[in-house]
JSON list of C-alpha atoms in Angstrom, two decimals:
[
{"chain": "A", "resi": 184, "resn": "MET", "atom": "CA", "xyz": [0.05, 0.00, -0.07]},
{"chain": "A", "resi": 185, "resn": "PRO", "atom": "CA", "xyz": [1.87, 3.03, -1.21]},
{"chain": "A", "resi": 186, "resn": "GLU", "atom": "CA", "xyz": [-0.05, 5.34, 1.12]},
{"chain": "A", "resi": 187, "resn": "LEU", "atom": "CA", "xyz": [1.64, 3.71, 4.12]},
{"chain": "A", "resi": 188, "resn": "VAL", "atom": "CA", "xyz": [5.19, 4.40, 2.84]},
{"chain": "A", "resi": 189, "resn": "PRO", "atom": "CA", "xyz": [6.71, 7.97, 2.84]},
{"chain": "A", "resi": 190, "resn": "ALA", "atom": "CA", "xyz": [6.30, 9.72, -0.54]},
{"chain": "A", "resi": 191, "resn": "ALA", "atom": "CA", "xyz": [10.19, 10.07, -1.01]},
{"chain": "A", "resi": 192, "resn": "LEU", "atom": "CA", "xyz": [10.82, 6.32, -0.44]},
{"chain": "A", "resi": 193, "resn": "HIS", "atom": "CA", "xyz": [7.97, 5.39, -2.75]},
{"chain": "A", "resi": 194, "resn": "ALA", "atom": "CA", "xyz": [9.23, 7.61, -5.58]},
{"chain": "A", "resi": 195, "resn": "ASP", "atom": "CA", "xyz": [12.69, 6.00, -5.25]},
{"chain": "A", "resi": 196, "resn": "ARG", "atom": "CA", "xyz": [11.10, 2.57, -5.52]},
{"chain": "A", "resi": 197, "resn": "VAL", "atom": "CA", "xyz": [9.22, 3.54, -8.61]},
{"chain": "A", "resi": 198, "resn": "ALA", "atom": "CA", "xyz": [12.35, 4.92, -10.13]},
{"chain": "A", "resi": 199, "resn": "ILE", "atom": "CA", "xyz": [14.11, 1.71, -9.48]},
{"chain": "A", "resi": 200, "resn": "GLU", "atom": "CA", "xyz": [11.41, -0.35, -10.96]},
{"chain": "A", "resi": 201, "resn": "ALA", "atom": "CA", "xyz": [11.30, 1.77, -14.01]},
{"chain": "A", "resi": 202, "resn": "SER", "atom": "CA", "xyz": [15.07, 1.45, -14.59]},
{"chain": "A", "resi": 203, "resn": "ARG", "atom": "CA", "xyz": [14.88, -2.29, -14.67]},
{"chain": "A", "resi": 204, "resn": "ALA", "atom": "CA", "xyz": [15.01, -3.87, -18.10]},
{"chain": "A", "resi": 205, "resn": "ASP", "atom": "CA", "xyz": [11.81, -5.61, -19.32]},
{"chain": "A", "resi": 206, "resn": "SER", "atom": "CA", "xyz": [14.02, -8.58, -19.99]},
{"chain": "A", "resi": 207, "resn": "TYR", "atom": "CA", "xyz": [14.44, -9.02, -16.29]},
{"chain": "A", "resi": 208, "resn": "THR", "atom": "CA", "xyz": [10.76, -8.76, -15.47]},
{"chain": "A", "resi": 209, "resn": "LEU", "atom": "CA", "xyz": [9.31, -11.59, -17.67]},
{"chain": "A", "resi": 210, "resn": "PRO", "atom": "CA", "xyz": [11.76, -14.30, -16.59]},
{"chain": "A", "resi": 211, "resn": "MET", "atom": "CA", "xyz": [11.41, -13.33, -12.92]},
{"chain": "A", "resi": 212, "resn": "GLY", "atom": "CA", "xyz": [7.66, -13.44, -13.20]},
{"chain": "A", "resi": 213, "resn": "ALA", "atom": "CA", "xyz": [7.70, -16.85, -14.86]},
{"chain": "A", "resi": 214, "resn": "VAL", "atom": "CA", "xyz": [9.99, -18.22, -12.08]},
{"chain": "A", "resi": 215, "resn": "ALA", "atom": "CA", "xyz": [7.79, -16.67, -9.40]},
{"chain": "A", "resi": 216, "resn": "LEU", "atom": "CA", "xyz": [4.60, -18.25, -10.97]},
{"chain": "A", "resi": 217, "resn": "LEU", "atom": "CA", "xyz": [6.42, -21.62, -11.11]},
{"chain": "A", "resi": 218, "resn": "ALA", "atom": "CA", "xyz": [7.46, -21.11, -7.40]},
{"chain": "A", "resi": 219, "resn": "LEU", "atom": "CA", "xyz": [3.85, -20.27, -6.49]},
{"chain": "A", "resi": 220, "resn": "GLY", "atom": "CA", "xyz": [2.55, -23.45, -8.11]},
{"chain": "A", "resi": 221, "resn": "GLY", "atom": "CA", "xyz": [5.09, -25.56, -6.16]},
{"chain": "A", "resi": 222, "resn": "VAL", "atom": "CA", "xyz": [4.12, -23.95, -2.98]},
{"chain": "A", "resi": 223, "resn": "LEU", "atom": "CA", "xyz": [0.47, -24.67, -3.64]},
{"chain": "A", "resi": 224, "resn": "ILE", "atom": "CA", "xyz": [1.27, -28.33, -4.52]},
{"chain": "A", "resi": 225, "resn": "ALA", "atom": "CA", "xyz": [3.39, -28.47, -1.24]},
{"chain": "A", "resi": 226, "resn": "ILE", "atom": "CA", "xyz": [0.45, -27.09, 0.72]},
{"chain": "A", "resi": 227, "resn": "TYR", "atom": "CA", "xyz": [-1.97, -29.70, -0.76]},
{"chain": "A", "resi": 228, "resn": "GLY", "atom": "CA", "xyz": [0.62, -32.44, -0.05]},
{"chain": "A", "resi": 229, "resn": "LEU", "atom": "CA", "xyz": [0.98, -31.22, 3.61]},
{"chain": "A", "resi": 230, "resn": "TYR", "atom": "CA", "xyz": [-2.78, -31.15, 4.09]},
{"chain": "A", "resi": 231, "resn": "THR", "atom": "CA", "xyz": [-3.21, -34.67, 2.82]},
{"chain": "A", "resi": 232, "resn": "PHE", "atom": "CA", "xyz": [-0.20, -35.97, 4.51]},
{"chain": "A", "resi": 233, "resn": "ARG", "atom": "CA", "xyz": [1.74, -37.12, 1.34]},
{"chain": "A", "resi": 234, "resn": "ARG", "atom": "CA", "xyz": [5.09, -38.70, 1.87]},
{"chain": "A", "resi": 235, "resn": "TRP", "atom": "CA", "xyz": [6.82, -36.14, -0.50]},
{"chain": "A", "resi": 236, "resn": "ALA", "atom": "CA", "xyz": [5.31, -33.14, 0.89]},
{"chain": "A", "resi": 237, "resn": "PRO", "atom": "CA", "xyz": [7.72, -32.21, 3.61]},
{"chain": "A", "resi": 238, "resn": "TRP", "atom": "CA", "xyz": [10.72, -32.37, 1.26]},
{"chain": "A", "resi": 239, "resn": "LEU", "atom": "CA", "xyz": [8.82, -30.29, -1.41]},
{"chain": "A", "resi": 240, "resn": "ASN", "atom": "CA", "xyz": [7.85, -27.79, 1.23]},
{"chain": "A", "resi": 241, "resn": "LEU", "atom": "CA", "xyz": [11.53, -27.42, 2.30]},
{"chain": "A", "resi": 242, "resn": "ALA", "atom": "CA", "xyz": [12.66, -27.17, -1.35]},
{"chain": "A", "resi": 243, "resn": "MET", "atom": "CA", "xyz": [10.11, -24.41, -2.02]},
{"chain": "A", "resi": 244, "resn": "THR", "atom": "CA", "xyz": [11.18, -22.56, 1.04]},
{"chain": "A", "resi": 245, "resn": "GLY", "atom": "CA", "xyz": [14.73, -22.48, -0.32]},
{"chain": "A", "resi": 246, "resn": "VAL", "atom": "CA", "xyz": [13.41, -21.39, -3.74]},
{"chain": "A", "resi": 247, "resn": "GLY", "atom": "CA", "xyz": [11.53, -18.56, -1.99]},
{"chain": "A", "resi": 248, "resn": "LEU", "atom": "CA", "xyz": [14.60, -17.35, -0.17]},
{"chain": "A", "resi": 249, "resn": "VAL", "atom": "CA", "xyz": [16.57, -17.39, -3.41]},
{"chain": "A", "resi": 250, "resn": "LEU", "atom": "CA", "xyz": [13.85, -15.30, -5.22]},
{"chain": "A", "resi": 251, "resn": "THR", "atom": "CA", "xyz": [13.69, -12.98, -2.39]},
{"chain": "A", "resi": 252, "resn": "VAL", "atom": "CA", "xyz": [17.40, -12.16, -2.82]},
{"chain": "A", "resi": 253, "resn": "ALA", "atom": "CA", "xyz": [17.11, -12.08, -6.65]},
{"chain": "A", "resi": 254, "resn": "VAL", "atom": "CA", "xyz": [14.08, -9.50, -6.51]},
{"chain": "A", "resi": 255, "resn": "GLY", "atom": "CA", "xyz": [16.41, -6.98, -4.95]},
{"chain": "A", "resi": 256, "resn": "PRO", "atom": "CA", "xyz": [15.66, -4.16, -2.41]},
{"chain": "A", "resi": 257, "resn": "GLY", "atom": "CA", "xyz": [12.12, -3.14, -1.52]},
{"chain": "A", "resi": 258, "resn": "VAL", "atom": "CA", "xyz": [10.19, -0.63, 0.52]},
{"chain": "A", "resi": 259, "resn": "GLN", "atom": "CA", "xyz": [7.72, -1.93, 3.07]},
{"chain": "A", "resi": 260, "resn": "SER", "atom": "CA", "xyz": [5.47, -0.33, 5.68]},
{"chain": "A", "resi": 261, "resn": "GLY", "atom": "CA", "xyz": [5.77, -1.50, 9.22]},
{"chain": "A", "resi": 262, "resn": "TRP", "atom": "CA", "xyz": [2.53, -3.34, 8.92]},
{"chain": "A", "resi": 263, "resn": "ALA", "atom": "CA", "xyz": [3.64, -5.18, 5.81]},
{"chain": "A", "resi": 264, "resn": "LEU", "atom": "CA", "xyz": [6.94, -6.22, 7.49]},
{"chain": "A", "resi": 265, "resn": "ALA", "atom": "CA", "xyz": [5.18, -7.35, 10.63]},
{"chain": "A", "resi": 266, "resn": "LEU", "atom": "CA", "xyz": [2.72, -9.58, 8.73]},
{"chain": "A", "resi": 267, "resn": "LEU", "atom": "CA", "xyz": [5.59, -10.83, 6.52]},
{"chain": "A", "resi": 268, "resn": "MET", "atom": "CA", "xyz": [7.65, -11.92, 9.64]},
{"chain": "A", "resi": 269, "resn": "LEU", "atom": "CA", "xyz": [4.57, -13.48, 11.25]},
{"chain": "A", "resi": 270, "resn": "SER", "atom": "CA", "xyz": [3.83, -15.58, 8.10]},
{"chain": "A", "resi": 271, "resn": "SER", "atom": "CA", "xyz": [7.50, -16.54, 7.97]},
{"chain": "A", "resi": 272, "resn": "TYR", "atom": "CA", "xyz": [7.45, -17.77, 11.47]},
{"chain": "A", "resi": 273, "resn": "LEU", "atom": "CA", "xyz": [4.41, -19.79, 10.85]},
{"chain": "A", "resi": 274, "resn": "TRP", "atom": "CA", "xyz": [5.72, -21.33, 7.68]},
{"chain": "A", "resi": 275, "resn": "GLY", "atom": "CA", "xyz": [8.94, -22.24, 9.57]},
{"chain": "A", "resi": 276, "resn": "ALA", "atom": "CA", "xyz": [6.97, -23.88, 12.19]},
{"chain": "A", "resi": 277, "resn": "LEU", "atom": "CA", "xyz": [5.13, -25.79, 9.55]},
{"chain": "A", "resi": 278, "resn": "VAL", "atom": "CA", "xyz": [8.38, -26.99, 8.03]},
{"chain": "A", "resi": 279, "resn": "LEU", "atom": "CA", "xyz": [9.65, -28.20, 11.40]},
{"chain": "A", "resi": 280, "resn": "ALA", "atom": "CA", "xyz": [6.42, -29.81, 12.37]},
{"chain": "A", "resi": 281, "resn": "SER", "atom": "CA", "xyz": [6.45, -31.93, 9.13]},
{"chain": "A", "resi": 282, "resn": "PHE", "atom": "CA", "xyz": [9.70, -33.38, 9.86]},
{"chain": "A", "resi": 283, "resn": "GLY", "atom": "CA", "xyz": [9.26, -34.20, 13.62]},
{"chain": "A", "resi": 284, "resn": "GLY", "atom": "CA", "xyz": [6.97, -35.27, 16.33]},
{"chain": "A", "resi": 285, "resn": "VAL", "atom": "CA", "xyz": [3.66, -36.82, 15.83]},
{"chain": "A", "resi": 286, "resn": "TYR", "atom": "CA", "xyz": [3.19, -35.55, 12.29]},
{"chain": "A", "resi": 287, "resn": "ARG", "atom": "CA", "xyz": [6.34, -37.37, 11.09]},
{"chain": "A", "resi": 288, "resn": "ALA", "atom": "CA", "xyz": [4.60, -40.60, 11.40]},
{"chain": "A", "resi": 289, "resn": "GLN", "atom": "CA", "xyz": [1.61, -39.23, 9.54]},
{"chain": "A", "resi": 290, "resn": "PHE", "atom": "CA", "xyz": [3.82, -38.34, 6.56]},
{"chain": "A", "resi": 291, "resn": "GLN", "atom": "CA", "xyz": [5.42, -41.72, 6.60]},
{"chain": "A", "resi": 292, "resn": "GLY", "atom": "CA", "xyz": [2.12, -43.44, 6.32]},
{"chain": "A", "resi": 293, "resn": "GLN", "atom": "CA", "xyz": [2.13, -44.96, 9.72]},
{"chain": "A", "resi": 294, "resn": "LYS", "atom": "CA", "xyz": [-0.80, -44.77, 12.16]},
{"chain": "A", "resi": 295, "resn": "HIS", "atom": "CA", "xyz": [-0.10, -43.96, 15.82]}
]
């Protein structure tokens, strides 16, 4: 939401985006769409306790980290940053839970 970011910072961000070549935007958009598809498949697999889901979840987390660095600098409001951090913590808890505890047996197809 641009109105939550100071006007000077928003203007700088718009200038950075305008200076990027269009040849950068299309490949990054395609990779981001593929990553989104992978995340959705991982979420489905986690929800249905598929054996491959924890590993796909972990792989898509790594892809997301690489994409975050590849996108470059950004400007965020305090609210956007707080919500991003909360979602990151929850996603990390999901990754850990799928590899340990009672959920590990669920993903291996064992009943407890």
